[in-house]
Short mmCIF file of C-alpha atoms in Angstrom, two decimals:
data_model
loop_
_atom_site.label_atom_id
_atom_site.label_comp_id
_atom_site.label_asym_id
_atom_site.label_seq_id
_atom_site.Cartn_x
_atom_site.Cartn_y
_atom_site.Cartn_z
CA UNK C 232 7.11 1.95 56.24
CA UNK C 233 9.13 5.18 54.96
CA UNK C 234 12.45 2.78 55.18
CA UNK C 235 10.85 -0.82 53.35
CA UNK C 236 9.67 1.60 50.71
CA UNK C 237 13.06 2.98 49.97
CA UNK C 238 15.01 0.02 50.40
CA UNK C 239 12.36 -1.96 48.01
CA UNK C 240 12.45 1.17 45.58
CA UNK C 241 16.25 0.58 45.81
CA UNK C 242 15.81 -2.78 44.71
CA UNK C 243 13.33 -1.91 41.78
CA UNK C 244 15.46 0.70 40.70
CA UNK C 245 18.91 -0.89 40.24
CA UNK C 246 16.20 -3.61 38.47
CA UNK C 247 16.00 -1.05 36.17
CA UNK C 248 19.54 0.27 35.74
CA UNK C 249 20.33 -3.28 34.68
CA UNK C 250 17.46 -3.44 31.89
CA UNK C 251 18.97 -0.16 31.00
CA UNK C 252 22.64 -1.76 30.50
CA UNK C 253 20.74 -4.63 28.86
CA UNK C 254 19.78 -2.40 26.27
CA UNK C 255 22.64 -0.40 26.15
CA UNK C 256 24.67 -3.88 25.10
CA UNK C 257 21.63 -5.10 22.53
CA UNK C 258 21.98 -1.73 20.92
CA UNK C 259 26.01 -1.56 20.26
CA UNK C 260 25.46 -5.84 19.62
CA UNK C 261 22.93 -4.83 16.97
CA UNK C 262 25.15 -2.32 15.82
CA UNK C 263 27.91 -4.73 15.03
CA UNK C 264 25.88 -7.18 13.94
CA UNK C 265 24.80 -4.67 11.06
CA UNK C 266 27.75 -2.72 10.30
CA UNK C 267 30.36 -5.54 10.37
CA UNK C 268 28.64 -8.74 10.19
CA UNK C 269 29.37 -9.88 13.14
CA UNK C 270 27.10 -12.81 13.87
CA UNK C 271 28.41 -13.97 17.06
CA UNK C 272 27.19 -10.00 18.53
CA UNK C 273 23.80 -10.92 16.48
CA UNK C 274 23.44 -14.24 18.87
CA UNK C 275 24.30 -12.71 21.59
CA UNK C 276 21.80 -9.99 21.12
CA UNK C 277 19.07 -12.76 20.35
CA UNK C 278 19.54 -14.67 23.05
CA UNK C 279 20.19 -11.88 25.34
CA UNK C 280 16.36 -10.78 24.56
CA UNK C 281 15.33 -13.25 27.23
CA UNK C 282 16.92 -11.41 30.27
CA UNK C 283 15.25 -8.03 29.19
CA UNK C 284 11.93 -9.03 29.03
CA UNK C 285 12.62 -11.28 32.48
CA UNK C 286 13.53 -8.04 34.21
CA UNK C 287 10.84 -6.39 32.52
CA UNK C 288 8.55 -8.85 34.41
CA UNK C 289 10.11 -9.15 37.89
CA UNK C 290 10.34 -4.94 37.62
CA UNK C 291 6.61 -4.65 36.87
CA UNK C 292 5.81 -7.82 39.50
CA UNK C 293 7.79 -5.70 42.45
CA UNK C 294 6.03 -2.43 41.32
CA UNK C 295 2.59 -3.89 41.84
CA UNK C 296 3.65 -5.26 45.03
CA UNK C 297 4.71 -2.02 46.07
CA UNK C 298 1.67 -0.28 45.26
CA UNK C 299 -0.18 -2.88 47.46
CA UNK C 300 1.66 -2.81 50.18
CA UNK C 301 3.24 0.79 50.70
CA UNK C 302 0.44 3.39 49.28
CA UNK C 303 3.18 5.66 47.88
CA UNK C 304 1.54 9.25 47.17
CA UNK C 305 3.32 12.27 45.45
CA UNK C 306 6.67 11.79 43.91
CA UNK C 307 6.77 8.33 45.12
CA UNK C 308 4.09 7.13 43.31
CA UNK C 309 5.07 9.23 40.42
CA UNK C 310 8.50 6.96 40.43
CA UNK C 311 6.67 3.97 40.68
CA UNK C 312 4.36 4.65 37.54
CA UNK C 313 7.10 6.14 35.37
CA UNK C 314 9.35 3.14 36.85
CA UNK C 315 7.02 0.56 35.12
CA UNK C 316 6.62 2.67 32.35
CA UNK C 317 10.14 2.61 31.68
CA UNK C 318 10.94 -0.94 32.25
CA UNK C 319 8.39 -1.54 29.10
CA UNK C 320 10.05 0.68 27.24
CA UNK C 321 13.49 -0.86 27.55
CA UNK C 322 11.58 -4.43 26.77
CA UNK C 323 10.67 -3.13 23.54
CA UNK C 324 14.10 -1.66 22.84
CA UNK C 325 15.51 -5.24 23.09
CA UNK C 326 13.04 -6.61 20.85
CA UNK C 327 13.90 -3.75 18.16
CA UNK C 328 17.74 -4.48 18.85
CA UNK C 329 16.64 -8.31 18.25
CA UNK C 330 14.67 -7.43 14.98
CA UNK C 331 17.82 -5.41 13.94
CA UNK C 332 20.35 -8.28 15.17
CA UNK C 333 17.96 -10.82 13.55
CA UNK C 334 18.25 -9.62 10.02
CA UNK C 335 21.99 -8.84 10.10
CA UNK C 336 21.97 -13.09 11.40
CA UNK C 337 19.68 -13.73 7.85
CA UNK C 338 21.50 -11.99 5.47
CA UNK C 339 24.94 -13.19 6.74
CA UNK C 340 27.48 -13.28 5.90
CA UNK C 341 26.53 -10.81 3.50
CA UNK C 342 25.75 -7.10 5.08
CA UNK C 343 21.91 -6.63 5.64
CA UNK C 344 22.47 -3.11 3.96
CA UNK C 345 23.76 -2.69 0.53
CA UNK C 346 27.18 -0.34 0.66
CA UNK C 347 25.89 2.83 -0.42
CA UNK C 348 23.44 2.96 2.49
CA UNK C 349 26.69 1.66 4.88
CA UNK C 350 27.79 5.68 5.62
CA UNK C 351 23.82 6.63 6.73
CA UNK C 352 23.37 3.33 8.88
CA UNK C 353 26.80 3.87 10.22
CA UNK C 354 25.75 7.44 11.18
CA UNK C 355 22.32 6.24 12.99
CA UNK C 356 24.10 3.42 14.86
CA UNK C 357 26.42 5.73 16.18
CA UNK C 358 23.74 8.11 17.22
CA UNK C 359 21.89 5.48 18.64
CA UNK C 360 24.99 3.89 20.19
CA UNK C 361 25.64 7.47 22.04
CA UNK C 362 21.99 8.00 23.43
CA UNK C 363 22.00 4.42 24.83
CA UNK C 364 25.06 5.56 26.97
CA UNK C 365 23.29 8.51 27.62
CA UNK C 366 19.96 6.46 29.15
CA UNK C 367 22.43 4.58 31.42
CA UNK C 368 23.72 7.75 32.66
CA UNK C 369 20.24 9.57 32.85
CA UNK C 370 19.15 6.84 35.33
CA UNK C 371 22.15 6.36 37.44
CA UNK C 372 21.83 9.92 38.11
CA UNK C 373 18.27 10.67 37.90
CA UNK C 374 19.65 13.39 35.63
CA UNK C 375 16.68 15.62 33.84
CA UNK C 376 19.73 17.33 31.94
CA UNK C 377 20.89 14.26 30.17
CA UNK C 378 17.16 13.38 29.31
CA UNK C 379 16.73 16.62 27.92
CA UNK C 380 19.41 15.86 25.85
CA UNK C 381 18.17 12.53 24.29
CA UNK C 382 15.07 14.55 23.54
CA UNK C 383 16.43 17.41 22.19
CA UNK C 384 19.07 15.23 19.43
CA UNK C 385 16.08 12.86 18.72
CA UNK C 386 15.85 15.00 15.49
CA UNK C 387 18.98 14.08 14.28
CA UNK C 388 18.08 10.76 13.90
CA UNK C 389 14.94 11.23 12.08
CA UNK C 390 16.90 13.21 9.54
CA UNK C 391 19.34 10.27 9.02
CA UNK C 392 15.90 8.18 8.74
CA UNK C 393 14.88 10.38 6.06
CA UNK C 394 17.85 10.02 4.05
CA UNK C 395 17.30 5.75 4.26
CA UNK C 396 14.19 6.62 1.96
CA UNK C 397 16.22 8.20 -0.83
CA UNK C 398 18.65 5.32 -0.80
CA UNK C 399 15.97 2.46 -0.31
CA UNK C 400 14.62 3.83 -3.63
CA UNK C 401 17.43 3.76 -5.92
CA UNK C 402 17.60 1.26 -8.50
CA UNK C 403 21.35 0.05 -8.04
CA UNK C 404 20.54 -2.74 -5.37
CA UNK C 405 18.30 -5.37 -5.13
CA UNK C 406 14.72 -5.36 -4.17
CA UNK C 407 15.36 -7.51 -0.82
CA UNK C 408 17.87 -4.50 -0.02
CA UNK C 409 15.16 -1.80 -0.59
CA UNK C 410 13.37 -3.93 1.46
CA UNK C 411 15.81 -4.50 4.23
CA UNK C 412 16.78 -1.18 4.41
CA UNK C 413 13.26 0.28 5.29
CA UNK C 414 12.77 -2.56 8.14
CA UNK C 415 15.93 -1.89 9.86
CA UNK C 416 15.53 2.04 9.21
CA UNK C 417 12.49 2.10 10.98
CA UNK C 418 13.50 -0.13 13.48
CA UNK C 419 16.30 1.92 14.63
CA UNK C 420 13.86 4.79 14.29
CA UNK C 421 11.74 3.36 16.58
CA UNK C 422 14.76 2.84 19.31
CA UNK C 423 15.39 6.50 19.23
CA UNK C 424 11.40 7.12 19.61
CA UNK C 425 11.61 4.54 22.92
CA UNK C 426 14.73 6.48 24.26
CA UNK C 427 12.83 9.73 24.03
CA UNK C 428 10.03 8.53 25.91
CA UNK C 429 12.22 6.99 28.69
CA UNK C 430 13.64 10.16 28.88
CA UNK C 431 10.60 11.95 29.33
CA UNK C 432 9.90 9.50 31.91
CA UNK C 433 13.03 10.57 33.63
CA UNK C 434 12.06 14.22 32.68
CA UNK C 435 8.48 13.52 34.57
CA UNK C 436 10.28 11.80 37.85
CA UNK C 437 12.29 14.32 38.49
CA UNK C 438 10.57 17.23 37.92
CA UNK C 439 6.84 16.52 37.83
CA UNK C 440 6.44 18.14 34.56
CA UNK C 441 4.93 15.48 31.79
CA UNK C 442 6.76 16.51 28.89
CA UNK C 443 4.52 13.56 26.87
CA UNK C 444 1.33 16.30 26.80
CA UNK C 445 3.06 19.06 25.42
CA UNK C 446 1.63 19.33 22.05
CA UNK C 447 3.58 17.32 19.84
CA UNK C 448 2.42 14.87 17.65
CA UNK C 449 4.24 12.57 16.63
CA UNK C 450 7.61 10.78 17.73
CA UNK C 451 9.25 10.70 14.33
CA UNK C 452 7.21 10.97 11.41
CA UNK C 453 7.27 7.36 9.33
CA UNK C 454 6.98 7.61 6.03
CA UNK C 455 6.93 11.62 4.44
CA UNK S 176 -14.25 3.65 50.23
CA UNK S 177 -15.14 0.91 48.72
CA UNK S 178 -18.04 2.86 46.67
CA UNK S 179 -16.12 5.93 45.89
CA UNK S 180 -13.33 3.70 44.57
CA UNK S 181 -15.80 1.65 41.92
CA UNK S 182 -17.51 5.31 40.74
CA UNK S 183 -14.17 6.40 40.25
CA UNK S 184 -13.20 3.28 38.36
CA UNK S 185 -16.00 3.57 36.20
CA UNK S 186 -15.48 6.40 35.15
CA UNK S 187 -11.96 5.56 33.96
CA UNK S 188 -13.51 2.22 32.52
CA UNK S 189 -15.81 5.01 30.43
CA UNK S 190 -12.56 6.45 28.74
CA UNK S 191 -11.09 3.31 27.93
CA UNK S 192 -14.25 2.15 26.14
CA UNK S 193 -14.23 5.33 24.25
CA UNK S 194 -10.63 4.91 23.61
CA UNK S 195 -11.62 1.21 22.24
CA UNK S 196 -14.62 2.77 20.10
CA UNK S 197 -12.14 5.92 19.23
CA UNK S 198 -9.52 3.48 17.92
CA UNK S 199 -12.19 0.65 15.83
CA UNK S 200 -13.26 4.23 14.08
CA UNK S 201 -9.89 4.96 13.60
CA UNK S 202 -9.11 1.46 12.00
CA UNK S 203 -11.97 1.10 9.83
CA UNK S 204 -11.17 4.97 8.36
CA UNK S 205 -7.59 4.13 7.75
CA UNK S 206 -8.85 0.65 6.37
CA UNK S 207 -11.28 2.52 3.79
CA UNK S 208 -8.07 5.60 3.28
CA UNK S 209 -5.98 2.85 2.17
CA UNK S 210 -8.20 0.61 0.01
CA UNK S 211 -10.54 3.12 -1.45
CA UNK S 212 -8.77 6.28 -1.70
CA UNK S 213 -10.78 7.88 0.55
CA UNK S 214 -8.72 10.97 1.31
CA UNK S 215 -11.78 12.65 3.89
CA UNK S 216 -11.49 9.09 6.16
CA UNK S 217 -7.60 9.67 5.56
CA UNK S 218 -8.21 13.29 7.24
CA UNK S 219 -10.60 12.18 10.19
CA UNK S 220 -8.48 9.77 11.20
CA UNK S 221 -5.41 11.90 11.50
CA UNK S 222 -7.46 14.80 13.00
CA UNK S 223 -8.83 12.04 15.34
CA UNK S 224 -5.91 11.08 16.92
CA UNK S 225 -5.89 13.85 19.42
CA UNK S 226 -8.61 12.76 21.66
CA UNK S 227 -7.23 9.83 21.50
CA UNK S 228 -4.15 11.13 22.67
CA UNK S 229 -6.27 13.14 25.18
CA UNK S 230 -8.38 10.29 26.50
CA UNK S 231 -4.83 8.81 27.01
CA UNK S 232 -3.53 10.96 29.47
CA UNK S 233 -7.19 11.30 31.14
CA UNK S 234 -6.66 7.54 32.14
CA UNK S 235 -3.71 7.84 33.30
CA UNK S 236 -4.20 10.68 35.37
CA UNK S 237 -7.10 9.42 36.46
CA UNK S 238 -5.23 5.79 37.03
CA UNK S 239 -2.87 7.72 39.07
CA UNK S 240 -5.04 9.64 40.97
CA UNK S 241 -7.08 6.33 42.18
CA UNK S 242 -4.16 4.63 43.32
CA UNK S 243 -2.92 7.14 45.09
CA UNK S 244 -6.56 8.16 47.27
CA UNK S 245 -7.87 4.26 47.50
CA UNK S 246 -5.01 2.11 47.72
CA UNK S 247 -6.43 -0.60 45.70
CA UNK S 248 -5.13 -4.10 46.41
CA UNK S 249 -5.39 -7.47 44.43
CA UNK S 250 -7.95 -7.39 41.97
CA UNK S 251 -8.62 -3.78 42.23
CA UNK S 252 -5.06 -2.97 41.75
CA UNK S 253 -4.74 -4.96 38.24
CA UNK S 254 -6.90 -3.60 36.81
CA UNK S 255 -5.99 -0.11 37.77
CA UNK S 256 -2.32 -1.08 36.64
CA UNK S 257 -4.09 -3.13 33.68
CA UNK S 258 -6.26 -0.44 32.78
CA UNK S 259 -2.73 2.34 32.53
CA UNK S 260 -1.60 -0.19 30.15
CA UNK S 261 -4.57 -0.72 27.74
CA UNK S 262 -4.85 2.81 27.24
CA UNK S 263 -1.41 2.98 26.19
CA UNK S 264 -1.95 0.55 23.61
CA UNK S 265 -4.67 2.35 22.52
CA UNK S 266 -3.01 5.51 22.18
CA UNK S 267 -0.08 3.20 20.02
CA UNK S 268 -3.22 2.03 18.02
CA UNK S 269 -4.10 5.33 17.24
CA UNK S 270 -0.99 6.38 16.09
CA UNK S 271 -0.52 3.62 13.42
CA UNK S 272 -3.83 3.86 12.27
CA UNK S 273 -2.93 7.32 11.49
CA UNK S 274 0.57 6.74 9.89
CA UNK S 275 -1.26 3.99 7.54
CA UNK S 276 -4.08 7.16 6.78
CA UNK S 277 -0.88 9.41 6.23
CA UNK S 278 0.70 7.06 3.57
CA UNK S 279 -2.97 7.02 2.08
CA UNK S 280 -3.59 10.72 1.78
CA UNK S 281 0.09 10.95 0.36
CA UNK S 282 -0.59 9.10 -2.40
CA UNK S 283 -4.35 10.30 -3.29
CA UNK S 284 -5.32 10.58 -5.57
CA UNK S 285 -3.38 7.23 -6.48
CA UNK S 286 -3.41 3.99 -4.25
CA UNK S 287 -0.71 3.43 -1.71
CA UNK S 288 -0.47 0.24 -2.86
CA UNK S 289 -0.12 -1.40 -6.07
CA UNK S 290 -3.34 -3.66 -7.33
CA UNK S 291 -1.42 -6.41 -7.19
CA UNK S 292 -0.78 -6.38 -3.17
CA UNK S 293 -4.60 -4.65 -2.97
CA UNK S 294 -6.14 -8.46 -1.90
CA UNK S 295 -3.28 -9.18 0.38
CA UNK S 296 -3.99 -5.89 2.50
CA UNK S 297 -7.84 -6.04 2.09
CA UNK S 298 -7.27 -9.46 3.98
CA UNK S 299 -5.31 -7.50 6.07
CA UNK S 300 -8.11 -4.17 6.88
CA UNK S 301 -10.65 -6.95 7.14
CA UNK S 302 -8.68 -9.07 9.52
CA UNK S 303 -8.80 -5.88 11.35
CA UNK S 304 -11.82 -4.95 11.42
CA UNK S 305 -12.86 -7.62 12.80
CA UNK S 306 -10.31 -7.64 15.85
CA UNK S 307 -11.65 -3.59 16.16
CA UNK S 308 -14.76 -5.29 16.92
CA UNK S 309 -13.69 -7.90 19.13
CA UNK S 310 -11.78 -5.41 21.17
CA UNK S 311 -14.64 -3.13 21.88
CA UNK S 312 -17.08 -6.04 22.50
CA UNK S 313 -14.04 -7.61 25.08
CA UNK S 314 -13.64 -4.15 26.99
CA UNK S 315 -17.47 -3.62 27.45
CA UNK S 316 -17.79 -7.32 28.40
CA UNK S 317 -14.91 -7.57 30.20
CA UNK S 318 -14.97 -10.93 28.14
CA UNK S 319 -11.97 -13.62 28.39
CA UNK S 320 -13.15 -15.23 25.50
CA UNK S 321 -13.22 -12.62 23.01
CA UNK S 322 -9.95 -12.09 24.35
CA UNK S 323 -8.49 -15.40 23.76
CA UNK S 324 -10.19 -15.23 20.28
CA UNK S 325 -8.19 -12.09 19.02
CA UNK S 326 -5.01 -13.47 20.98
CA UNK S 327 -5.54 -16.94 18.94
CA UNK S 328 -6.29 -15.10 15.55
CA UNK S 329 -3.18 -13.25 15.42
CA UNK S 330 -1.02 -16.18 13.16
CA UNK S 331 -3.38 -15.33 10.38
CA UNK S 332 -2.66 -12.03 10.17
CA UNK S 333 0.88 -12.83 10.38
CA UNK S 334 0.88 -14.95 7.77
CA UNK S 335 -0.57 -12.19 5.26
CA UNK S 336 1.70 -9.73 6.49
CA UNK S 337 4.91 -12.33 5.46
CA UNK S 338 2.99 -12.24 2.15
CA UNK S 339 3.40 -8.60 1.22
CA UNK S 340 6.78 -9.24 1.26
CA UNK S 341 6.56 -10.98 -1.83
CA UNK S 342 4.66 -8.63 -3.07
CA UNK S 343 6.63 -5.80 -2.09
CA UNK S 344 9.95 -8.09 -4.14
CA UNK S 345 8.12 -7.98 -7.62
CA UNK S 346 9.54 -6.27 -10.26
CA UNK S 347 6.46 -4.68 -11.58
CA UNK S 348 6.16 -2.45 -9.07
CA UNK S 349 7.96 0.83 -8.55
CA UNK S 350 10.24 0.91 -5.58
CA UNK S 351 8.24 3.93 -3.54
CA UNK S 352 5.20 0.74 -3.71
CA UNK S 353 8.06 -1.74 -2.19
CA UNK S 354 8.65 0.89 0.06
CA UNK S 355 4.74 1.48 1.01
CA UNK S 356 3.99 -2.14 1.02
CA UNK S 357 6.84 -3.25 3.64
CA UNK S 358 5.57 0.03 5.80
CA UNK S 359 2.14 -0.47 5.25
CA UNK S 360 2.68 -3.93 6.23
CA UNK S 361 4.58 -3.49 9.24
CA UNK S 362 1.66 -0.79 10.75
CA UNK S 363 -1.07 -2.98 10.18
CA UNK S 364 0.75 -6.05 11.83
CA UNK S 365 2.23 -3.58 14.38
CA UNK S 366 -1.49 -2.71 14.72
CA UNK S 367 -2.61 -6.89 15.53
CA UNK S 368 0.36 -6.52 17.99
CA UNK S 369 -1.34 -4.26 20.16
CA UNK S 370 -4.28 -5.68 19.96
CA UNK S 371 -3.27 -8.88 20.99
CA UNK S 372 -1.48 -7.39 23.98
CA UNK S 373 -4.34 -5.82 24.80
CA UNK S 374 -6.40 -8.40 25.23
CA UNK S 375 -3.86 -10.04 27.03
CA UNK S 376 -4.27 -7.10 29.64
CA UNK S 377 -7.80 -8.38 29.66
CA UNK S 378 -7.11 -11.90 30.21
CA UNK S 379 -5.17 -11.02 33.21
CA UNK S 380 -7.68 -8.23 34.52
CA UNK S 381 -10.67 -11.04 34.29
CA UNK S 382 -8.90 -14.02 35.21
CA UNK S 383 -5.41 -12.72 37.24
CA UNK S 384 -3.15 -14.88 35.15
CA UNK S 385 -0.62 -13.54 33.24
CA UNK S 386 -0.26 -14.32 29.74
CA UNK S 387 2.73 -12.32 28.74
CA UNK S 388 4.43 -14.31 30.74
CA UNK S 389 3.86 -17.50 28.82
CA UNK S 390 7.51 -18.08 26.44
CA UNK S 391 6.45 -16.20 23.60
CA UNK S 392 9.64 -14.64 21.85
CA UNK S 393 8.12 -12.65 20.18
CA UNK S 394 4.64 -11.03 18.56
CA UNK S 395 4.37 -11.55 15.54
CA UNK S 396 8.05 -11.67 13.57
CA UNK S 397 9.40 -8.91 11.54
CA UNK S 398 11.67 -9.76 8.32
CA UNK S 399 11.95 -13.30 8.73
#
């Protein structure tokens, strides 16, 4: 039993590592698609959606199957659970990585953003960029160190967030930029919310601790 | 076994149909924050988020706990695994119903929104009100109908959330009210989201078909 269950967790797992990379691709596609226009990265990252949520299904599909058929208790079972947890959080990081790639596709080939919001988008991408090699790493290793670390930085990001506000409300761009700029601020918000709780998933398999009941209460405040 | 395991599970089906009644309060509070000013529904429903936070990670435990002492298989097993997942859209619920009371008590004692958009997103509270209701009356029922019903619903709702866009382009508002209308907007369809996933949890606890598998790209679009 012992041996099925860890060659099927093997299986689930490196499911996983590939929704992981998935992501990891949608989120630097996204980022070109923003920053330079690049509509052929936008496609991609559209029609690259697919495959995430497909291995978000067959990921979920082998975890029931598991729990069916090999009872895991303890720290298995605690994989298992955060395992499917995960893989829906990665599905919804390609759909935000779609939203983000689908308005940089609408407004081309003009930028989505107007310039003077260019240096602050730049900035999140990049952050956003770094913590998505950061979840590939965190799950190739198991590594509660590197999740720390996307939950610790998560901060920084909401503080670039902030600063979209100021420049969504000045008067020197259009209306449709105002209103472009809060959509694809939150939505790259919401990509560093999703990597914080993978890595509190991560944070959970590894150690047993939940880090999602400390008392915190809010990932990213929205709109003060 | 067999009678242990359906106590257990009703006790966890308890929680979730608190969670469902917690998160139809907190709707119809952020509903009346948002359209009437009402800064003390604003404060309940941001105060009320914690238990359902709470209740959250009660299921789950719980969820856990069950599927690690009884093994559940086929049925029993989807709607443990079902059951994880509904109250983690309710928690999400939660959540946005309190960032829509937040952008109301911000304001107060002036609207969020501008009279112009105030028809558009009474449309919108109504709309879900009304799915609130469904989704308490489809938990306690266990009722694929209702649940088809909210799942069906959901274009309408997306259709007035493309029309505060146009609101939220007019020139006779300030920009903070574009800004509020396009987040606004987004919570409250975000909200519909999760409500239609939901009940397609309950489609597939009642009748063991999968809806989210069906080739939907995507709930309900963003920007476009």
């Amino acid at each position: 039993m012992r041996v099925i269950f860890n060659e099927e967790l093997k299986q689930v797992a490196d499911d996983l590592d590939r929704m992981a990379q998935d992501v990891r691709k949608a989120i630097k596609g996204a980022g070109d698609a923003l920053l330079n226009q690049d509509v052929e990265a936008a496609q991609t990252v559209i029609d690259g959606d697919i495959e995430i949520d497909a291995l978000e299904s067959s990921v979920l599909d082998q975890c029931v199957k598991l729990l069916a058929k090999q009872n895991p208790v303890a720290t298995d079972l605690r994989v298992v659970v955060s395992t499917m947890r995960l893989a829906s959080t990665f599905e919804r990081m390609g759909d935000l990585a779609r939203h983000v790639a689908e308005a940089a596709r609408r407004t081309y080939p003009a930028a989505a953003i107007p310039e003077s919001a260019q240096p602050v988008f730049a900035d999140m991408v990049a952050f956003l960029d770094n913590t998505a090699d950061q979840l590939v790493a965190m799950l190739t290793d198991r590594d509660a160190k590197t999740a720390e670390a996307i939950i610790l930085a998560d901060d920084k990001l909401d503080e670039l967030h902030h600063r979209t506000f100021d420049l969504a409300l000045s008067d020197e761009i259009t209306r449709q930029q105002t209103v472009d700029i809060v959509l694809l601020g939150r939505f790259l918000e919401r990509l560093g919310d999703h990597a914080v709780s993978a890595a509190r998933r991560v944070v959970y398999i590894v150690s047993g601790f939940d880090p999602t009941k400390e008392p915190t209460r809010d990932e990213g405040t929205d709109i003060d």
